[in-house]
mmCIF file of C-alpha atoms and ligand atoms in Angstrom:
data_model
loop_
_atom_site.group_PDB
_atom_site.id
_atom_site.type_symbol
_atom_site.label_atom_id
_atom_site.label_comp_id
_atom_site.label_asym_id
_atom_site.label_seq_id
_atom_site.Cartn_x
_atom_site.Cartn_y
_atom_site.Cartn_z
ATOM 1 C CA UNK A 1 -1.758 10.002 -1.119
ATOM 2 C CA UNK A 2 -5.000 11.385 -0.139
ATOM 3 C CA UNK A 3 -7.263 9.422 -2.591
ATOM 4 C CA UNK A 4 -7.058 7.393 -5.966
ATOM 5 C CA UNK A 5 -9.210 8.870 -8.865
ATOM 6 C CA UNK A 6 -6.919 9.526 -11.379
ATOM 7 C CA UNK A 7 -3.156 9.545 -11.688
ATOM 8 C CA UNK A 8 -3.510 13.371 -10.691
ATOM 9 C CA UNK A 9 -4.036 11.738 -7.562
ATOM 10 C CA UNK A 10 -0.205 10.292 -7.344
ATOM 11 C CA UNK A 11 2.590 12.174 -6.080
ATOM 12 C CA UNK A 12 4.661 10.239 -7.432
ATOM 13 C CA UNK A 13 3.880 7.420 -10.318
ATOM 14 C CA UNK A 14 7.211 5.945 -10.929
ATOM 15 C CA UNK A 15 7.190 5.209 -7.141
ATOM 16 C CA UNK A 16 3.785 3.611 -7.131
ATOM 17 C CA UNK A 17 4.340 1.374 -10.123
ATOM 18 C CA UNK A 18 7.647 0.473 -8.382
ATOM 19 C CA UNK A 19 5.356 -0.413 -4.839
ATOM 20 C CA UNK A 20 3.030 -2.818 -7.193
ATOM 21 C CA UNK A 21 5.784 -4.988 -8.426
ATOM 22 C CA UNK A 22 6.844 -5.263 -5.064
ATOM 23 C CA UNK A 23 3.566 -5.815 -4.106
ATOM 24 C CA UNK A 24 3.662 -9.235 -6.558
ATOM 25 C CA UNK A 25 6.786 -10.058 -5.523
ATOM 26 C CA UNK A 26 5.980 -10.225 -1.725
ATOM 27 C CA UNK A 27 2.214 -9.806 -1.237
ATOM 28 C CA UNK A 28 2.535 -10.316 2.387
ATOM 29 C CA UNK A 29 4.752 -7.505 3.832
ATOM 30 C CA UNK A 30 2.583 -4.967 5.638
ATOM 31 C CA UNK A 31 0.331 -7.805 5.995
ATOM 32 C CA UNK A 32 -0.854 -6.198 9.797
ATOM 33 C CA UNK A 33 -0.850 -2.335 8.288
ATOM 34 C CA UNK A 34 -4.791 -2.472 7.579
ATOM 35 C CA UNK A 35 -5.034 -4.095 10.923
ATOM 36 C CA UNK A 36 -8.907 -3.042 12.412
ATOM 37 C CA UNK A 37 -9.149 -1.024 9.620
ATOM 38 C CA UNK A 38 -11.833 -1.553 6.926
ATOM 39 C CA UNK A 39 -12.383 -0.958 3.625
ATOM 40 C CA UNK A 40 -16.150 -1.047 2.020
ATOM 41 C CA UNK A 41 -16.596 -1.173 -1.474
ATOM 42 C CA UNK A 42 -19.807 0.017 -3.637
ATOM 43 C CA UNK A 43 -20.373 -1.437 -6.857
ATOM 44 C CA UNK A 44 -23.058 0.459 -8.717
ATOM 45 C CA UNK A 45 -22.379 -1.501 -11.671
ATOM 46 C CA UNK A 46 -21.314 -5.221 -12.517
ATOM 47 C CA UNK A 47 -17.606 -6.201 -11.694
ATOM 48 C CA UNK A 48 -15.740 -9.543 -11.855
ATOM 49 C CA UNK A 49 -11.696 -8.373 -11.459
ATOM 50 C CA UNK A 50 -12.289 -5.401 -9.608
ATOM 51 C CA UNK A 51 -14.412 -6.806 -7.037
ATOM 52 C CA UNK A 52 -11.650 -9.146 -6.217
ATOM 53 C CA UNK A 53 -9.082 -7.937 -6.706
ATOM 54 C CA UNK A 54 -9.503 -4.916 -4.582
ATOM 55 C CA UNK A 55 -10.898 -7.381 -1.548
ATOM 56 C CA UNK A 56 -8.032 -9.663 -1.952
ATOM 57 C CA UNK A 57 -5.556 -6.361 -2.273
ATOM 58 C CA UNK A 58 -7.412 -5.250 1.213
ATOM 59 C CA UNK A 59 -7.182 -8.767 2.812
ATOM 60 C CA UNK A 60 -3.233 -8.825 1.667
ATOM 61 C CA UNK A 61 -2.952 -5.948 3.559
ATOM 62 C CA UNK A 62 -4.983 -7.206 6.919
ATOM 63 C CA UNK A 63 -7.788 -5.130 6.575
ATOM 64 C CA UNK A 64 -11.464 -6.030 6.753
ATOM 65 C CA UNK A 65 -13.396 -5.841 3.962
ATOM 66 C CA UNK A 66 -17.325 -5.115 3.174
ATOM 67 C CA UNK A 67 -18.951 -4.933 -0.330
ATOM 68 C CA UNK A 68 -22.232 -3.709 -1.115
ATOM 69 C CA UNK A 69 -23.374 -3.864 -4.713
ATOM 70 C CA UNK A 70 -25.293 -0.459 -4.306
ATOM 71 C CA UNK A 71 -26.739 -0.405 -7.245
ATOM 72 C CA UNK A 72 -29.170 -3.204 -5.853
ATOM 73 C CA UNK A 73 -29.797 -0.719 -2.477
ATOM 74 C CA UNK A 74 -31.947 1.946 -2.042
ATOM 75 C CA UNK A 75 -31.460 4.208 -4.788
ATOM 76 C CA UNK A 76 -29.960 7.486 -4.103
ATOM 77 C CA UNK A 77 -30.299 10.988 -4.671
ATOM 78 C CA UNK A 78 -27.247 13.374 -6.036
ATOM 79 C CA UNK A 79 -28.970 16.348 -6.877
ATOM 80 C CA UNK A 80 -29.027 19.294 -3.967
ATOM 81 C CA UNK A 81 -32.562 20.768 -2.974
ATOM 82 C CA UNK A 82 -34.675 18.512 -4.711
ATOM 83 C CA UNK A 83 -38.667 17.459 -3.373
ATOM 84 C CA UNK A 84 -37.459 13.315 -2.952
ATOM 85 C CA UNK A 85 -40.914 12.254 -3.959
ATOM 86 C CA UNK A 86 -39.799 10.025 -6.713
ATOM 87 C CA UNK A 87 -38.294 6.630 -6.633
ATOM 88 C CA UNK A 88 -35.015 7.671 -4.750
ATOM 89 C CA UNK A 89 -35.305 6.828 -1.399
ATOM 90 C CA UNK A 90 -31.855 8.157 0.590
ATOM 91 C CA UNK A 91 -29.340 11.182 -0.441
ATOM 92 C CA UNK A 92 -25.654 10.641 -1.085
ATOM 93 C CA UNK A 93 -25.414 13.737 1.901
ATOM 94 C CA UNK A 94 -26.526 10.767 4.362
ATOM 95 C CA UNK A 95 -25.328 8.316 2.513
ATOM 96 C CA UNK A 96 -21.706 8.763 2.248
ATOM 97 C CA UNK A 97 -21.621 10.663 6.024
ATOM 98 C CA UNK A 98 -22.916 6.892 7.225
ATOM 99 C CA UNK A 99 -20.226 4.672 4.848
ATOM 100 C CA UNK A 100 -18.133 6.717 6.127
ATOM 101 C CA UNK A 101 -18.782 6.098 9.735
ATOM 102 C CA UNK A 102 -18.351 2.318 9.085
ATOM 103 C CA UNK A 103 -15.014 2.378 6.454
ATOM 104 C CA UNK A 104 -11.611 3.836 6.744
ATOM 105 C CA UNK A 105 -11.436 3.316 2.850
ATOM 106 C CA UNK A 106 -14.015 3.903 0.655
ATOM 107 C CA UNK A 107 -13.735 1.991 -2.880
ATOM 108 C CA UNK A 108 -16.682 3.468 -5.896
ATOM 109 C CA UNK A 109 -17.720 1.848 -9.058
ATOM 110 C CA UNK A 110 -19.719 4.080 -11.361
ATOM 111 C CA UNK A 111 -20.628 4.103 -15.115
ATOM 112 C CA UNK A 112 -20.994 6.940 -16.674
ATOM 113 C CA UNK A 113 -25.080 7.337 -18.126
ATOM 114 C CA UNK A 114 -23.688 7.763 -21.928
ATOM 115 C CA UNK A 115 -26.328 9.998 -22.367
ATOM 116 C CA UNK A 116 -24.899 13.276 -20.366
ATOM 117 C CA UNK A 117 -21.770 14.215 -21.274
ATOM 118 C CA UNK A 118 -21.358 16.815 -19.287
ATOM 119 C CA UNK A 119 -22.315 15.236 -16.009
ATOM 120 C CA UNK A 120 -20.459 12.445 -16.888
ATOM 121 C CA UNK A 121 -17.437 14.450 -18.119
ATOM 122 C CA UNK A 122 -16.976 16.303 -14.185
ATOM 123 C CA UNK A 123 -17.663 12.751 -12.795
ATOM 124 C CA UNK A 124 -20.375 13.821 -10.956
ATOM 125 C CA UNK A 125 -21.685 11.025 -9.057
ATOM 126 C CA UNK A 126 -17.950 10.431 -7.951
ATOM 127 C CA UNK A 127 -16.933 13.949 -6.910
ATOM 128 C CA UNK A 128 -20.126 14.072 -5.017
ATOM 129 C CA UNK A 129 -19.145 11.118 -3.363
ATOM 130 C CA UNK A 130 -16.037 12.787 -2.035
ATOM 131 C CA UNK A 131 -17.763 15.528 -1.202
ATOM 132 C CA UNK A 132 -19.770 13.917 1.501
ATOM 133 C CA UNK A 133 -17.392 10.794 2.575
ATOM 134 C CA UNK A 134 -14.967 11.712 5.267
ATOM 135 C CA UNK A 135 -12.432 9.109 4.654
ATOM 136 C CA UNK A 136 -10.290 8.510 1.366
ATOM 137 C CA UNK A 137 -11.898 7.147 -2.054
ATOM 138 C CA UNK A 138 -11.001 5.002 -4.587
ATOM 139 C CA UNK A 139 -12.032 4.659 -7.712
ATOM 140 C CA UNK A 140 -12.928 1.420 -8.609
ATOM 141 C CA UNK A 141 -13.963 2.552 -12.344
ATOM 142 C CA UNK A 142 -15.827 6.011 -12.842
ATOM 143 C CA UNK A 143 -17.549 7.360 -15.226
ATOM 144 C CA UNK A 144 -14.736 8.632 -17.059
ATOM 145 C CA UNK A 145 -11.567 6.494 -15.413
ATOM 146 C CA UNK A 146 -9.951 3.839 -14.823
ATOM 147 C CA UNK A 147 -6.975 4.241 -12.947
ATOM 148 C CA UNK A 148 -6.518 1.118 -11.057
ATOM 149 C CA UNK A 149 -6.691 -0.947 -14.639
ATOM 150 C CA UNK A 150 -4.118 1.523 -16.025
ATOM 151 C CA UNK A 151 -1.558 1.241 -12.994
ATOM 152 C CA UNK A 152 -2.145 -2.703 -13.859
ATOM 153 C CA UNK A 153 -1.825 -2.161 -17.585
ATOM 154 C CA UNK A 154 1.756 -0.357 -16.859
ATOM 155 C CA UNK A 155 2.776 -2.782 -14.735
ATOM 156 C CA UNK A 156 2.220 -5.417 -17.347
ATOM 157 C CA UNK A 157 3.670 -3.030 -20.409
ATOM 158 C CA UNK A 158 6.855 -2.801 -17.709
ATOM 159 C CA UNK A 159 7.505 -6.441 -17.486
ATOM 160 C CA UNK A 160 6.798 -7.410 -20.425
ATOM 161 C CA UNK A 161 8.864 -4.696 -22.657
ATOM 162 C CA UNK A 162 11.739 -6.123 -25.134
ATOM 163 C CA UNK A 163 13.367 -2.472 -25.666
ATOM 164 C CA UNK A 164 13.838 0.809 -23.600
ATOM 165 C CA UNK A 165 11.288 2.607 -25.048
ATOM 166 C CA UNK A 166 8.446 0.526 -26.944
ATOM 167 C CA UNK A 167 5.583 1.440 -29.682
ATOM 168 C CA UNK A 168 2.255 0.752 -27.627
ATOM 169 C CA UNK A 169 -0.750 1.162 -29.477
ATOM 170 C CA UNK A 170 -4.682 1.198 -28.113
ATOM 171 C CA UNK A 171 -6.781 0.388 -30.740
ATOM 172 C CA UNK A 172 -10.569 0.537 -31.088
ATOM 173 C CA UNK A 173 -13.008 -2.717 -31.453
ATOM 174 C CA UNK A 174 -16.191 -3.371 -32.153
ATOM 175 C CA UNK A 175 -18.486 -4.490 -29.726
ATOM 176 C CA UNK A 176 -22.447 -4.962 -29.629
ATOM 177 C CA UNK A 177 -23.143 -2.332 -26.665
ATOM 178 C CA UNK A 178 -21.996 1.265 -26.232
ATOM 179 C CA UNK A 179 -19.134 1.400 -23.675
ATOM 180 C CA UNK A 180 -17.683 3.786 -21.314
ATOM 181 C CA UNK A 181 -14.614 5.762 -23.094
ATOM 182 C CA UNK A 182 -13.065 5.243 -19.399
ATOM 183 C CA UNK A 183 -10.497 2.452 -19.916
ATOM 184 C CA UNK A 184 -9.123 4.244 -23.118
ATOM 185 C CA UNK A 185 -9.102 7.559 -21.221
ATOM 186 C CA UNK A 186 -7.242 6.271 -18.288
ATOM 187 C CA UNK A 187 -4.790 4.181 -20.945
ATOM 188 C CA UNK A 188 -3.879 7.069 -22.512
ATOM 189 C CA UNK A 189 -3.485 9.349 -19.322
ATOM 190 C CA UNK A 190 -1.005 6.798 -17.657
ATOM 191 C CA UNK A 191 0.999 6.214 -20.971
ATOM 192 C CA UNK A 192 1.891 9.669 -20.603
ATOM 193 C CA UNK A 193 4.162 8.924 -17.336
ATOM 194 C CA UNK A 194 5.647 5.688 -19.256
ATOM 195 C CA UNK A 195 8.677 5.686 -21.217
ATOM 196 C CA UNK A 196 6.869 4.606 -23.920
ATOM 197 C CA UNK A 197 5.823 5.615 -27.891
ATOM 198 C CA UNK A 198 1.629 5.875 -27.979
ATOM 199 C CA UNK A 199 -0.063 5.639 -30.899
ATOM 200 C CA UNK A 200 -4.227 5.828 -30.344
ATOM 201 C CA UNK A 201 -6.179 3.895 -33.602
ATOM 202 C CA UNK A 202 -9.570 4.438 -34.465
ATOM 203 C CA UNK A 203 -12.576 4.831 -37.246
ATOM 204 C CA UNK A 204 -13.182 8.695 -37.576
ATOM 205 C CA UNK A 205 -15.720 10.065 -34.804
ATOM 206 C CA UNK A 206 -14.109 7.983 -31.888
ATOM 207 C CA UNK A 207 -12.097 10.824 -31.224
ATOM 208 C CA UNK A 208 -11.786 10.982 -27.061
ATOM 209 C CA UNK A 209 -12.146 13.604 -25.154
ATOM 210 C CA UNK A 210 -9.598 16.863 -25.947
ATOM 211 C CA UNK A 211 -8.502 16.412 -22.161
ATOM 212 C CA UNK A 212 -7.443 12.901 -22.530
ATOM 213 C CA UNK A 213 -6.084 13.324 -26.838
ATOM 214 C CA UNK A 214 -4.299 16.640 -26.422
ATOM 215 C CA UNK A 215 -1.293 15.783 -27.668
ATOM 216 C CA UNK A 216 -1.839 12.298 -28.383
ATOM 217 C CA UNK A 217 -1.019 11.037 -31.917
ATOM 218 C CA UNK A 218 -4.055 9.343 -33.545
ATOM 219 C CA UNK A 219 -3.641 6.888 -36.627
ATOM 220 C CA UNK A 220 -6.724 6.449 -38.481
ATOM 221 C CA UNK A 221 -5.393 3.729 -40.423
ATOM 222 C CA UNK A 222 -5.373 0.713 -38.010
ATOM 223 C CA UNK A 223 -2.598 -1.368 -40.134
ATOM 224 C CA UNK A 224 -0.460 1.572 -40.507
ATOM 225 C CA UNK A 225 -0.828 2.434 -36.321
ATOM 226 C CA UNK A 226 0.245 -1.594 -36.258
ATOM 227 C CA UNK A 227 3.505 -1.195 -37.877
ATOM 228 C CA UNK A 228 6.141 -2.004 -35.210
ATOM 229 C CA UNK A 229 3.787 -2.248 -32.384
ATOM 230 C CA UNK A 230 5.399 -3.794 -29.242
ATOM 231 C CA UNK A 231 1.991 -3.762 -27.859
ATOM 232 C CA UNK A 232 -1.585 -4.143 -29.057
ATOM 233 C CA UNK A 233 -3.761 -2.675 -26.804
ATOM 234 C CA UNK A 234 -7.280 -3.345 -27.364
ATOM 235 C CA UNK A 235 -10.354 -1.459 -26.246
ATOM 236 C CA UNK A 236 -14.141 -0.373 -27.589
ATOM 237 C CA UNK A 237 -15.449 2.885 -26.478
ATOM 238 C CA UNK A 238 -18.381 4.469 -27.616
ATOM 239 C CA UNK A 239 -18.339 7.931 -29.325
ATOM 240 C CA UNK A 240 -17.332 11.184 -27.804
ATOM 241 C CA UNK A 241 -18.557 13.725 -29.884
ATOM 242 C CA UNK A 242 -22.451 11.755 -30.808
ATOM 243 C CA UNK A 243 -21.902 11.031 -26.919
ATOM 244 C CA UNK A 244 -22.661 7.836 -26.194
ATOM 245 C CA UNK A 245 -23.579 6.560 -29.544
ATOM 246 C CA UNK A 246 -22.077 3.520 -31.752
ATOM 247 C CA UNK A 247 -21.474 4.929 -34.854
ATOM 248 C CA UNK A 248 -20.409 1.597 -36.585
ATOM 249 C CA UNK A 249 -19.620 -1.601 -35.948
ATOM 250 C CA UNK A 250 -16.945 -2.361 -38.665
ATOM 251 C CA UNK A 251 -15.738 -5.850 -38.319
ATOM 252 C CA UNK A 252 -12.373 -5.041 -40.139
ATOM 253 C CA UNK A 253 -11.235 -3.469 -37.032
ATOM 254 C CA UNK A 254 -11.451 -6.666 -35.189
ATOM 255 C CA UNK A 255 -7.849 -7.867 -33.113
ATOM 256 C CA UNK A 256 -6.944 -10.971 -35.877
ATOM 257 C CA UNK A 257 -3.668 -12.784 -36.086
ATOM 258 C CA UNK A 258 -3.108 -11.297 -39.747
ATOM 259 C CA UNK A 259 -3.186 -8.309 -37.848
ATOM 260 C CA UNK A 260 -0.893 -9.044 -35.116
ATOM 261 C CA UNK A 261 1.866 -10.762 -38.114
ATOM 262 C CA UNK A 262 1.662 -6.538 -38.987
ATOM 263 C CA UNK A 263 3.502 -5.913 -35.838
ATOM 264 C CA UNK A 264 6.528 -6.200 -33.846
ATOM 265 C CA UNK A 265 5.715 -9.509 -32.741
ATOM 266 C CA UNK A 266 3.257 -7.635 -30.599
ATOM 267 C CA UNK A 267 1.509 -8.795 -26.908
ATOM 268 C CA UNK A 268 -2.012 -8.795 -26.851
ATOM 269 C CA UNK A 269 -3.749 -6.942 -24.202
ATOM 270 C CA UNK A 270 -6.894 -5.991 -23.023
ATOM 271 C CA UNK A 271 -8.930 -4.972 -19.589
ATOM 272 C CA UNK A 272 -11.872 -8.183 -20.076
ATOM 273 C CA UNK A 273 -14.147 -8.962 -20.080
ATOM 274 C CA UNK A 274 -14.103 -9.426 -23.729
ATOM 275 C CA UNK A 275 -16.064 -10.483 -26.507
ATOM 276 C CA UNK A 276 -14.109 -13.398 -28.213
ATOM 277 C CA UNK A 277 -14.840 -12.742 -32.245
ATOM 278 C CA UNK A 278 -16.109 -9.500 -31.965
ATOM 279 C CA UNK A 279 -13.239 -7.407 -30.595
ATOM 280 C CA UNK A 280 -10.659 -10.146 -30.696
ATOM 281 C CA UNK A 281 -10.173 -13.692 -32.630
ATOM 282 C CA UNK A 282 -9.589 -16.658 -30.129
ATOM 283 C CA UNK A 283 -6.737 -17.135 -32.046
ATOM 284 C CA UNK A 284 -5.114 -14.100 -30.906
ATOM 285 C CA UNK A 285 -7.064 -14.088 -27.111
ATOM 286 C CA UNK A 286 -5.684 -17.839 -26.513
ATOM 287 C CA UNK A 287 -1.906 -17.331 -28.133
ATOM 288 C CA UNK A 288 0.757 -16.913 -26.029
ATOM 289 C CA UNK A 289 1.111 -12.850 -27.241
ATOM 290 C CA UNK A 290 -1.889 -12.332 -25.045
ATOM 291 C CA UNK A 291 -1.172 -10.689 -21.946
ATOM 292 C CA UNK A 292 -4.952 -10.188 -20.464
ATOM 293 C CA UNK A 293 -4.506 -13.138 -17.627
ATOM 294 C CA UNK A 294 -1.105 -11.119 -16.504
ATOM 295 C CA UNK A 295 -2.946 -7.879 -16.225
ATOM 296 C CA UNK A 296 -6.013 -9.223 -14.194
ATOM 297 C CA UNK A 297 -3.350 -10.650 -11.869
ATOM 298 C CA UNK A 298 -1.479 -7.359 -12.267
ATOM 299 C CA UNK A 299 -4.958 -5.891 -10.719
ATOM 300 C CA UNK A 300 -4.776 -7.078 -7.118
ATOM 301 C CA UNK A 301 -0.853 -5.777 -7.110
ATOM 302 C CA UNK A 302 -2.121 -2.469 -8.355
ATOM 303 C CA UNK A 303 -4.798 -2.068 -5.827
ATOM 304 C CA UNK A 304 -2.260 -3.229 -3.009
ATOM 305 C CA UNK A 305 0.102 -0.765 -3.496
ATOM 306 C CA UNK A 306 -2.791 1.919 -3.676
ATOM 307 C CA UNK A 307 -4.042 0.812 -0.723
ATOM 308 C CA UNK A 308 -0.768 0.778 1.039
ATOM 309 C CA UNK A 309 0.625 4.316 0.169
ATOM 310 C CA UNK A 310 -3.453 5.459 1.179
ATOM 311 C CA UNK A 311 -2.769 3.677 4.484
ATOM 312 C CA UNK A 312 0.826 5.159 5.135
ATOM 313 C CA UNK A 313 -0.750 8.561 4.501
ATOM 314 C CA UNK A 314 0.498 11.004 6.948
ATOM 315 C CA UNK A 315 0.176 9.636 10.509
ATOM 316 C CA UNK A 316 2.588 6.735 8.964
ATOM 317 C CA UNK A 317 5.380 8.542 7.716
ATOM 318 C CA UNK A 318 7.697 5.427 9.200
ATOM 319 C CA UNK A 319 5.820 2.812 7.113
ATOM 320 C CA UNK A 320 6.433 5.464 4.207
ATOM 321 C CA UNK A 321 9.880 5.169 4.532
ATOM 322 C CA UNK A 322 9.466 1.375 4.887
ATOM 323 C CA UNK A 323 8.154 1.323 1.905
ATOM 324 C CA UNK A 324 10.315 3.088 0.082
ATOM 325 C CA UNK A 325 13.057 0.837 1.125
ATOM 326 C CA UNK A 326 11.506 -1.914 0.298
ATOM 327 C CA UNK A 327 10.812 -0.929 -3.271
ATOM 328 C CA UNK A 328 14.915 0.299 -3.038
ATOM 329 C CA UNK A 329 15.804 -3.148 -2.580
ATOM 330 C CA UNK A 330 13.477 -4.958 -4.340
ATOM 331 C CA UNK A 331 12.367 -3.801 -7.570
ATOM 332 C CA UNK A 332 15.270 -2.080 -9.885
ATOM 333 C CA UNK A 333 13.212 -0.160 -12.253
HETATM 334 C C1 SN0 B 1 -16.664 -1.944 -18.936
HETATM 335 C C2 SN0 B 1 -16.076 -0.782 -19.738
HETATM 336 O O1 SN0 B 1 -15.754 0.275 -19.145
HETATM 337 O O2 SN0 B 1 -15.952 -0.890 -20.948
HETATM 338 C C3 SN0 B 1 -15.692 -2.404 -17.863
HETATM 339 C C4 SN0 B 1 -14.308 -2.700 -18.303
HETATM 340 C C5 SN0 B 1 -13.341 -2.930 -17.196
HETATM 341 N N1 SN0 B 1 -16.928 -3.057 -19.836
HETATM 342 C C6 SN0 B 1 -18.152 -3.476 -20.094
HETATM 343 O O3 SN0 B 1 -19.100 -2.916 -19.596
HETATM 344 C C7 SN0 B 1 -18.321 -4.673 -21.014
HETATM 345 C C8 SN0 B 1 -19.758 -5.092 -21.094
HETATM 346 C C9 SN0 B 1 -20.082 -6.033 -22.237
HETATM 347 O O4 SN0 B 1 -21.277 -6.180 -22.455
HETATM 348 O O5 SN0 B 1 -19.214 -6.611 -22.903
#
C-alpha cells in the first residue's frame, strides 16, 4: 500500500480488515517494524480519537511520533502562482517538501470549507498535500473521507454481526452545526466491500454525493429503513446539493429507544463525538446496544494495521508475508 485516502487505496480490503483484528488481538507483534522511523501528524482541525489513536497505533508499532496541530501554525498557501501578500505566510510546495524531510509517514486532518463544493469534492487541500510530500499519507479525515473510521466501523459491524449477511442502516440526525458529509461518504464506500445489506435514511435534500449513492438504496422513511436493522448507524451531514447548508433540523429523526424497539434488536453506533439528545437519546447512547466505545477502540486497531501494511510496502516483502501468516493463523474471517 502506497498511501491511505480512501479504500481505493487498498489492494486488498478483506486482508486489511483481517490485519486489524489481529492487530487487537496482539497489538505488540511488529512492535520494532517502525523502529527509527517517524510518523508526524497535522491536525488542521480539532480531533480527540484520531489524534490518539493514530499515535498510540504508531507507538504499537515502535515508531516515533510528532503532532502538530497546523491549523494553529503559520497558515499556508495552496493555490499555484499567487502574489503571498495576504495573511498566508508559507506554501504547501515548502511545506510538505520540509514534513517530509522530518517523517517517513505523513498523517492529514482536513475539513472540507462547506462552502466550495467543488474544491472540496477533488479534496484539494489533501491531493495537494500528496503532491508535494515525498513520503506516504494518511488520511486522518479529509474533506470528503473518512477511511480510517470506516475500516473501524467494519471491524466493529464484523464482530458484532448475529447472521451472515446483516441489514445495516446509516441514518441521518440532527445536529446544531453543518457537518462534513465525510463519515457518511466513507460509511457507505466501505459497506460496499462488506457482506452486508445497506440501507442509507434521510429527510429529502440530504442526498450524498452521486459518487458515494450510485447504487445505494435510500429510504426516506426512517421507521420503514429501521425495519429489521441489525445495525443503526447514526450520522448528521450537512446537505449536498444546497452545499453545505442545514436544511432542517427535524427532531423526529433523532436515535430514540422507540426507535431502536423498530428494529432487529439493533446495535447502536456512531463515529463521536456526539450530541446526547440531539442526534441520540442517552437512553439509547448508554444501553448496552451501543457500540460507539468498541469502535473508538476499534480506531487504534484500524490505524495499526494501516500503518503496518504502509510500513511493509515494498522493501519489506518478508514482513508482508509475515503478516499474512499471522492474520492465517489468527483471525478466521
Ligand atoms: C466531525 C464530522 O466529520 O462530522 C468529525 C467526526 C469524526 N464531527 C464534528 O465536527 C462534530 C462537531 C460538533 O460540533 O458536534
Amino acid at each position: 500500500m502506497k498511501q491511505f485516502t480512501s479504500i481505493h487505496d487498498v489492494p486488498d480490503p478483506q486482508r486489511l480488515l483481517a490485519t486489524a483484528l489481529r492487530c487487537k488481538q496482539n497489538p505488540h507483534s511488529f512492535a520494532q517494524l517502525g523502529q527509527h522511523k517517524t510518523l508526524v501528524l497535522l491536525f488542521f482541525n480539532p480531533s480527540l480519537r484520531t489524534r490518539l489513536s493514530t499515535e498510540k497505533a504508531g507507538l504499537n508499532l515502535g515508531m516515533q511520533v510528532m503532532t502538530l496541530n497546523a491549523g494553529e501554525g503559520w497558515k499556508l498557501e495552496f493555490e499555484d502562482e499567487v502574489i503571498m501578500n495576504g495573511d498566508k505566510a508559507e506554501h504547501i510546495r515548502e511545506a510538505a517538501a520540509v514534513i517530509s524531510q522530518y517523517a517517513d509517514v505523513i498523517g492529514i486532518r482536513t475539513f472540507p470549507s462547506l462552502t466550495e463544493r467543488e474544491k472540496d469534492y477533488q479534496d484539494f487541500v489533501l491531493n495537494r498535500f500528496i503532491e508535494f510530500a515525498a513520503v506516504p499519507v494518511i488520511s486522518l479525515e479529509s474533506a470528503i473521507r473518512h477511511p480510517l473510521q470506516s475500516l473501524a466501523d467494519w471491524m466493529t459491524i464484523e464482530e458484532h454481526k448475529k447472521s451472515l449477511r446483516p441489514r445495516v442502516v446509516l441514518s441521518w440526525a440532527p445536529h446544531p452545526r453543518a457537518l462534513p458529509q465525510a463519515v457518511a461518504n466513507s460509511f457507505v464506500e466501505w459497506m460496499q466491500y462488506a457482506d452486508v445489506d445497506l440501507v442509507v435514511t434521510h429527510p429529502a435534500g440530504y442526498e450524498l454525493a452521486p459518487a458515494f449513492s450510485d447504487g445505494v438504496t435510500v429510504e426516506y422513511d426512517q421507521r420503514k429503513a429501521f425495519a429489521g436493522a441489525d445495525f443503526v448507524y447514526t450520522k448528521n451531514w450537512s446537505s449536498y446539493t444546497r452545499y453545505g447548508q442545514i436544511l432542517h433540523q427535524d427532531p423526529s429523526w433523532m436515535i430514540t429507544p422507540e426507535k431502536m424497539a423498530l428494529t432487529n434488536e439493533a446495535c447502536f453506533m456512531h463515529c463521536l463525538p456526539v450530541r446526547r439528545n440531539v442526534v441520540v437519546a442517552d437512553a439509547v447512547l448508554d444501553s448496552p446496544a451501543s457500540l460507539t466505545l468498541t469502535q473508538a477502540d476499534n480506531r487504534a486497531h484500524a490505524a495499526q494495521a494501516v500503518l503496518l501494511h504502509l510500513l511493509a510496502g515494498k522493501e519489506h516483502q518478508s514482513v508482508e508475508q509475515e503478516i499474512h501468516q499471522l492474520v492465517e493463523m489468527g483471525t478466521n474471517h
